[in-house]
């Protein structure tokens, strides 16, 4: 009886993309127990592997900068990576299995981790795990082969699913950038409106100095001007949120200009 015949078929996961990846990576089928056997061997060694992993991570300037804000929580991050490898090897492929891989990749995209470092992290663990498996099954080449196929196959299944998470993360970042550009456009509108206000103020100053009637309307002019100044000061005081509030501020300034124009022509 050959190895493929001894395998127990894995039930469909509920995800076509996940099932297609599984079928492509392991045409001879997946055992429901093989990953758990690999985890039983790797779990004790993975503690040391991850200790070295995070020690070397800090030596890479690019990675050290990305993870610096999370330094205090690095112990928790390390525990989550242990849990990730455990789930990767022991959980049956399912919709939860797929969504977890995607969420983790999206989280790494949000903190700005380039995809080549994300893939290198998988490679680092795989390279250090292979000798552990080979040592365990050194007396049985067939068992060593089965263990390596199970481990590397599962790792690449997770990598394939994580790619979708990176694509999602990149798309969200592009959309955010486009939205920021649109808000900056609103700020330019505010600047143009302020320029119009300045021109109106000069015209009204001339009007005030040349007519007695302007004196009677000076309070109205002052009120409109004060509203304009308050709107402009709001931009300076809330610079972090100016882009989000630009459109509303621009509307307020435009109303001020209109009010001042009415005073000037009354």
XYZ file of C-alpha atoms in Angstrom:
266
model
C 0.000 0.000 0.000
C 1.523 3.323 -1.040
C 1.785 6.473 1.052
C -1.075 8.265 -0.724
C -3.423 5.368 -0.049
C -2.645 5.509 3.675
C -3.593 9.161 3.931
C -6.951 10.216 5.293
C -8.699 12.694 3.042
C -9.256 16.186 4.393
C -12.820 17.462 4.185
C -13.499 20.449 1.941
C -12.694 23.641 3.820
C -15.585 25.702 2.521
C -13.168 27.956 0.611
C -12.494 27.218 -3.031
C -9.176 29.081 -3.022
C -7.985 27.177 0.049
C -9.037 23.813 -1.396
C -7.315 24.619 -4.691
C -4.092 25.553 -2.908
C -4.172 22.347 -0.890
C -4.739 20.206 -3.971
C -1.920 21.919 -5.843
C 0.617 21.799 -3.004
C -0.057 18.171 -2.081
C -1.431 16.256 -5.086
C -0.992 13.011 -3.114
C -3.367 14.226 -0.418
C -3.152 15.605 3.120
C -3.221 13.560 6.305
C -5.319 14.929 9.132
C -2.693 13.807 11.674
C 0.610 14.530 9.959
C 0.742 18.192 10.986
C 0.041 17.347 14.604
C 2.891 14.836 14.641
C 5.228 17.481 13.233
C 4.099 19.967 15.905
C 4.805 17.469 18.667
C 8.413 17.319 17.454
C 8.856 21.039 16.735
C 7.152 22.605 19.739
C 10.074 22.194 22.187
C 12.607 23.392 19.615
C 10.472 26.317 18.427
C 11.048 28.139 21.709
C 14.773 28.426 20.929
C 14.146 29.071 17.232
C 11.953 32.072 18.046
C 14.379 33.365 20.689
C 17.072 33.519 17.993
C 14.544 34.881 15.500
C 13.674 37.943 17.590
C 17.261 38.512 18.687
C 18.360 38.720 15.048
C 15.315 40.795 14.138
C 16.590 43.550 16.408
C 19.933 43.502 14.566
C 18.314 44.430 11.253
C 17.984 48.260 11.170
C 14.852 48.239 8.988
C 13.094 45.649 11.134
C 14.257 47.203 14.392
C 12.712 50.520 13.343
C 9.394 48.913 12.342
C 9.061 46.925 15.567
C 10.482 49.569 17.933
C 6.998 50.833 18.949
C 6.087 47.261 19.951
C 9.218 46.507 21.980
C 7.370 46.375 25.303
C 4.883 43.891 23.871
C 7.437 41.662 22.166
C 6.842 38.829 24.634
C 3.181 38.786 23.655
C 4.094 38.913 19.953
C 6.396 35.933 20.424
C 3.609 33.969 22.137
C 1.240 34.777 19.309
C 3.738 33.503 16.785
C 4.009 30.250 18.737
C 0.224 29.988 18.642
C 0.255 30.760 14.925
C 2.633 27.885 14.122
C 0.646 25.557 16.341
C -2.582 26.412 14.564
C -0.891 26.215 11.182
C 0.233 22.640 11.863
C -2.582 21.238 13.999
C -5.817 22.893 12.844
C -7.699 21.411 9.902
C -7.768 23.798 6.942
C -11.031 25.733 7.143
C -12.519 29.175 6.675
C -11.147 30.132 10.106
C -7.712 28.845 9.059
C -7.878 31.006 5.923
C -9.186 34.146 7.616
C -6.522 33.922 10.340
C -3.733 33.859 7.759
C -5.266 36.848 5.972
C -5.767 38.878 9.178
C -2.189 38.321 10.320
C -0.837 39.437 6.952
C -3.065 42.532 6.958
C -1.800 43.434 10.441
C 1.813 43.259 9.243
C 0.924 45.430 6.262
C -0.560 48.078 8.550
C 2.664 48.406 10.544
C 4.604 48.811 7.287
C 6.412 45.451 7.123
C 7.469 44.836 3.498
C 6.320 41.532 2.034
C 9.888 40.317 1.424
C 10.576 40.457 5.174
C 7.274 38.700 5.886
C 8.270 35.851 3.557
C 11.795 35.822 4.976
C 10.310 35.247 8.446
C 8.676 32.039 7.202
C 11.928 31.038 5.532
C 13.904 31.646 8.715
C 11.687 29.312 10.767
C 11.571 26.661 8.029
C 15.361 26.627 7.606
C 15.905 26.165 11.349
C 13.105 23.615 11.748
C 14.347 21.238 9.036
C 17.397 20.030 11.039
C 15.124 19.358 14.030
C 12.876 17.101 11.962
C 15.782 15.402 10.219
C 17.418 14.658 13.555
C 14.223 13.197 14.965
C 13.643 10.894 11.992
C 17.272 10.248 11.015
C 16.761 6.487 11.249
C 13.707 6.515 9.006
C 14.094 8.379 5.688
C 10.443 7.731 4.847
C 9.208 9.348 8.071
C 11.616 12.236 7.590
C 10.275 12.764 4.068
C 6.669 12.688 5.259
C 7.402 15.132 8.088
C 9.172 17.596 5.783
C 6.376 17.435 3.223
C 3.765 18.053 5.901
C 5.685 20.931 7.481
C 6.751 22.737 4.310
C 3.404 22.097 2.627
C 1.490 23.622 5.532
C 3.883 26.575 5.689
C 3.414 27.355 2.012
C -0.340 26.925 2.312
C -0.293 29.660 4.949
C 2.018 31.815 2.802
C -0.330 31.496 -0.162
C -3.291 32.582 1.929
C -1.315 35.421 3.516
C -0.636 36.850 0.065
C -4.304 37.850 -0.154
C -3.922 39.662 3.163
C -0.969 41.638 1.812
C -2.891 42.523 -1.337
C -5.815 43.715 0.803
C -3.502 45.751 2.996
C -1.798 47.416 0.044
C -5.168 48.252 -1.525
C -6.366 49.837 1.735
C -3.202 51.935 1.976
C -3.666 53.186 -1.591
C -7.300 54.082 -0.846
C -6.251 55.935 2.310
C -3.673 57.892 0.343
C -6.261 58.875 -2.253
C -8.606 60.027 0.508
C -5.842 62.117 2.069
C -5.144 63.716 -1.302
C -8.826 64.590 -1.622
C -8.820 66.188 1.828
C -5.717 68.171 0.935
C -7.639 69.447 -2.059
C -10.228 70.797 0.377
C -7.458 72.570 2.257
C -6.396 74.249 -0.974
C -9.987 75.430 -1.324
C -9.767 76.961 2.142
C -6.568 78.766 1.186
C -8.204 80.174 -1.935
C -11.200 81.329 0.096
C -8.943 83.087 2.607
C -7.246 84.842 -0.304
C -10.651 86.025 -1.476
C -11.422 87.238 2.041
C -8.212 89.251 2.148
C -9.104 90.920 -1.142
C -12.603 91.682 0.136
C -11.158 93.182 3.332
C -8.986 95.570 1.316
C -11.949 96.649 -0.788
C -14.062 97.217 2.277
C -11.307 99.217 3.950
C -11.339 101.560 0.973
C -15.124 101.737 1.129
C -15.079 102.506 4.846
C -12.613 105.344 4.493
C -14.542 106.981 1.651
C -18.134 106.906 2.894
C -19.909 107.937 6.074
C -22.429 105.144 5.623
C -19.694 102.604 6.220
C -19.514 103.761 9.831
C -23.071 102.645 10.428
C -22.266 99.259 8.922
C -18.911 98.802 10.670
C -20.303 96.439 13.280
C -21.607 94.127 10.563
C -18.258 94.236 8.792
C -16.417 93.509 12.031
C -18.663 90.540 12.845
C -18.136 89.015 9.411
C -14.383 89.559 9.625
C -14.216 88.018 13.102
C -15.987 84.916 11.827
C -13.400 84.657 9.046
C -10.509 85.022 11.495
C -11.990 82.421 13.850
C -12.314 79.951 10.986
C -8.709 80.527 9.942
C -7.462 80.178 13.527
C -9.349 76.894 13.827
C -7.205 75.505 11.013
C -3.995 76.493 12.772
C -5.092 75.173 16.182
C -6.293 71.843 14.835
C -3.639 71.094 12.236
C -3.828 67.332 12.820
C -7.529 67.293 11.955
C -7.534 70.129 9.444
C -7.869 67.890 6.409
C -11.001 66.186 7.751
C -12.594 69.538 8.697
C -11.439 71.477 5.643
C -14.643 71.206 3.677
C -16.759 72.425 6.612
C -14.347 75.283 7.322
C -14.291 76.246 3.662
C -18.091 76.500 3.687
C -17.972 78.730 6.774
C -15.415 81.017 5.190
C -17.435 81.234 1.992
C -20.457 82.358 4.006
C -18.313 85.028 5.656
C -17.224 86.322 2.271
C -20.842 86.442 1.112
C -21.888 88.341 4.248
C -19.104 90.850 3.838
C -20.027 91.315 0.215
C -23.612 92.128 1.204
C -22.385 94.723 3.689
C -20.101 96.299 1.108
C -22.916 96.711 -1.382
C -25.607 97.823 1.083
